[in-house]
Amino acid sequence: MNKLRDKLSRFMYGRYGTDQFNFFLIICALIVDFLGMIISNGIVMIVADALLVFVIFRSFSKNINKRAMENRGYLEKTAGIRRTFSAMKKNSQDKEHRYYVCPHCHQLVRVPRGRGKLTITCPSCGTQFDRKS
C-alpha cells in the first residue's frame, strides 16, 4: 500500500491537485448528470461528462499559476454567497449572538441576541444599518 501511495505522490508532484473550484465543478457535474438521467437527454449527459473531464484536466495540470488564478476568480465571484451561508451557519450554532453581513462591505458582524431592534455599525467601513437581534 505504501508503494502505491509513493508512486501516486511522485506522479502528482508539480501538478495542481484539487481546490474549491474543482469541488464546485464536481457538484455541478453531478447535478447536470442527475438531470440528464431524469429527462433522459444524451446531450445533457455529455455536458456532465465534459465537466468531469475539465475537473480531471485541472487536477493534473502543471500550470499551477493559471489554475490558482481560476480558483481565485471563483472565490472572488462567490464571496458574498459564501459569507451569507457562513452567517446562516453561525446563527444556527451560536445561541448568544446573531451574525449579519454588512450591506456595504460584506463584512460579517456579530451582535448579541435578544436586544430588540439595533442600529449596527460595521467595524470595517462604519456603515450603519438597522436589524432585529
Short mmCIF file of C-alpha atoms in Angstrom, two decimals:
data_model
loop_
_atom_site.label_atom_id
_atom_site.label_comp_id
_atom_site.label_asym_id
_atom_site.label_seq_id
_atom_site.Cartn_x
_atom_site.Cartn_y
_atom_site.Cartn_z
CA MET A 1 0.00 0.00 0.00
CA ASN A 2 2.87 2.38 0.76
CA LYS A 3 4.40 1.73 -2.67
CA LEU A 4 1.17 2.78 -4.38
CA ARG A 5 0.97 5.92 -2.23
CA ASP A 6 4.59 6.78 -3.06
CA LYS A 7 4.02 6.30 -6.79
CA LEU A 8 0.90 8.46 -6.68
CA SER A 9 2.75 11.11 -4.70
CA ARG A 10 5.57 11.19 -7.24
CA PHE A 11 3.06 11.37 -10.11
CA MET A 12 1.22 14.31 -8.54
CA TYR A 13 4.42 16.21 -7.71
CA GLY A 14 4.33 19.52 -9.62
CA ARG A 15 0.66 19.14 -10.51
CA TYR A 16 -2.14 21.36 -9.27
CA GLY A 17 -4.48 18.96 -7.46
CA THR A 18 -7.93 19.95 -6.24
CA ASP A 19 -9.38 23.20 -4.91
CA GLN A 20 -12.75 24.82 -4.19
CA PHE A 21 -13.45 25.47 -7.88
CA ASN A 22 -12.94 21.77 -8.66
CA PHE A 23 -15.38 20.80 -5.90
CA PHE A 24 -17.92 23.25 -7.33
CA LEU A 25 -17.47 21.79 -10.83
CA ILE A 26 -17.89 18.25 -9.49
CA ILE A 27 -21.15 19.20 -7.77
CA CYS A 28 -22.37 20.91 -10.95
CA ALA A 29 -21.46 17.82 -12.98
CA LEU A 30 -23.38 15.57 -10.59
CA ILE A 31 -26.45 17.82 -10.73
CA VAL A 32 -26.34 18.02 -14.53
CA ASP A 33 -25.83 14.25 -14.73
CA PHE A 34 -28.83 13.66 -12.45
CA LEU A 35 -30.96 16.00 -14.57
CA GLY A 36 -29.79 14.20 -17.69
CA MET A 37 -30.91 10.89 -16.24
CA ILE A 38 -34.32 12.33 -15.29
CA ILE A 39 -35.06 13.85 -18.67
CA SER A 40 -33.10 11.12 -20.49
CA ASN A 41 -31.27 13.52 -22.77
CA GLY A 42 -27.88 12.43 -24.10
CA ILE A 43 -26.64 15.97 -24.74
CA VAL A 44 -27.07 16.88 -21.07
CA MET A 45 -25.13 13.76 -20.08
CA ILE A 46 -22.32 14.78 -22.46
CA VAL A 47 -22.15 18.20 -20.77
CA ALA A 48 -21.80 16.48 -17.37
CA ASP A 49 -19.03 14.27 -18.74
CA ALA A 50 -17.27 17.32 -20.21
CA LEU A 51 -17.36 18.99 -16.79
CA LEU A 52 -15.77 15.92 -15.20
CA VAL A 53 -13.06 15.82 -17.88
CA PHE A 54 -12.35 19.50 -17.16
CA VAL A 55 -12.04 18.69 -13.44
CA ILE A 56 -9.53 15.95 -14.21
CA PHE A 57 -7.63 18.29 -16.55
CA ARG A 58 -7.44 20.97 -13.81
CA SER A 59 -6.29 18.44 -11.21
CA PHE A 60 -3.45 17.06 -13.33
CA SER A 61 -2.40 20.40 -14.82
CA LYS A 62 1.16 21.58 -14.32
CA ASN A 63 0.23 25.21 -14.99
CA ILE A 64 -0.25 25.96 -11.30
CA ASN A 65 -0.41 29.76 -11.66
CA LYS A 66 -3.26 29.68 -14.16
CA ARG A 67 -5.26 27.16 -12.07
CA ALA A 68 -4.71 29.30 -8.97
CA MET A 69 -5.95 32.38 -10.84
CA GLU A 70 -9.09 30.47 -11.92
CA ASN A 71 -9.72 29.44 -8.32
CA ARG A 72 -9.11 33.00 -7.07
CA GLY A 73 -11.62 34.33 -9.61
CA TYR A 74 -14.19 31.76 -8.50
CA LEU A 75 -13.64 32.67 -4.84
CA GLU A 76 -13.99 36.41 -5.57
CA LYS A 77 -17.24 35.91 -7.51
CA THR A 78 -18.81 33.73 -4.80
CA ALA A 79 -17.55 35.64 -1.75
CA GLY A 80 -20.93 37.24 -0.98
CA ILE A 81 -22.83 33.97 -1.23
CA ARG A 82 -20.28 32.16 0.92
CA ARG A 83 -20.43 34.91 3.60
CA THR A 84 -24.23 34.72 3.67
CA PHE A 85 -24.15 30.95 4.15
CA SER A 86 -21.44 31.36 6.79
CA ALA A 87 -23.67 33.82 8.69
CA MET A 88 -26.61 31.40 8.45
CA LYS A 89 -24.45 28.57 9.79
CA LYS A 90 -23.13 30.66 12.65
CA ASN A 91 -26.65 31.87 13.50
CA SER A 92 -27.81 28.28 13.87
CA GLN A 93 -24.82 27.30 16.04
CA ASP A 94 -24.34 30.35 18.30
CA LYS A 95 -27.34 30.90 20.59
CA GLU A 96 -25.95 34.04 22.26
CA HIS A 97 -25.17 36.13 19.17
CA ARG A 98 -26.64 36.98 15.76
CA TYR A 99 -24.49 37.37 12.67
CA TYR A 100 -25.24 39.82 9.87
CA VAL A 101 -23.46 40.72 6.64
CA CYS A 102 -22.74 44.42 6.18
CA PRO A 103 -24.66 45.66 3.12
CA HIS A 104 -21.78 47.93 2.09
CA CYS A 105 -18.53 45.99 2.53
CA HIS A 106 -19.96 42.47 3.15
CA GLN A 107 -18.08 42.11 6.45
CA LEU A 108 -19.54 39.58 8.89
CA VAL A 109 -20.78 41.44 12.02
CA ARG A 110 -21.70 39.80 15.35
CA VAL A 111 -24.30 41.32 17.71
CA PRO A 112 -25.85 39.99 20.95
CA ARG A 113 -29.23 38.27 20.69
CA GLY A 114 -32.40 39.46 22.40
CA ARG A 115 -31.74 43.22 22.35
CA GLY A 116 -34.61 44.14 20.01
CA LYS A 117 -34.06 46.39 17.03
CA LEU A 118 -30.49 47.65 16.87
CA THR A 119 -28.56 50.12 14.77
CA ILE A 120 -25.44 48.17 13.90
CA THR A 121 -22.22 49.95 12.95
CA CYS A 122 -19.88 47.92 10.79
CA PRO A 123 -16.41 47.88 12.38
CA SER A 124 -14.76 47.67 8.97
CA CYS A 125 -16.37 50.51 6.97
CA GLY A 126 -18.50 52.37 9.56
CA THR A 127 -21.78 51.85 7.71
CA GLN A 128 -24.83 51.85 9.98
CA PHE A 129 -27.78 49.57 9.33
CA ASP A 130 -30.84 48.53 11.35
CA ARG A 131 -31.50 44.90 12.18
CA LYS A 132 -33.51 42.97 14.76
CA SER A 133 -31.42 40.93 17.16
#
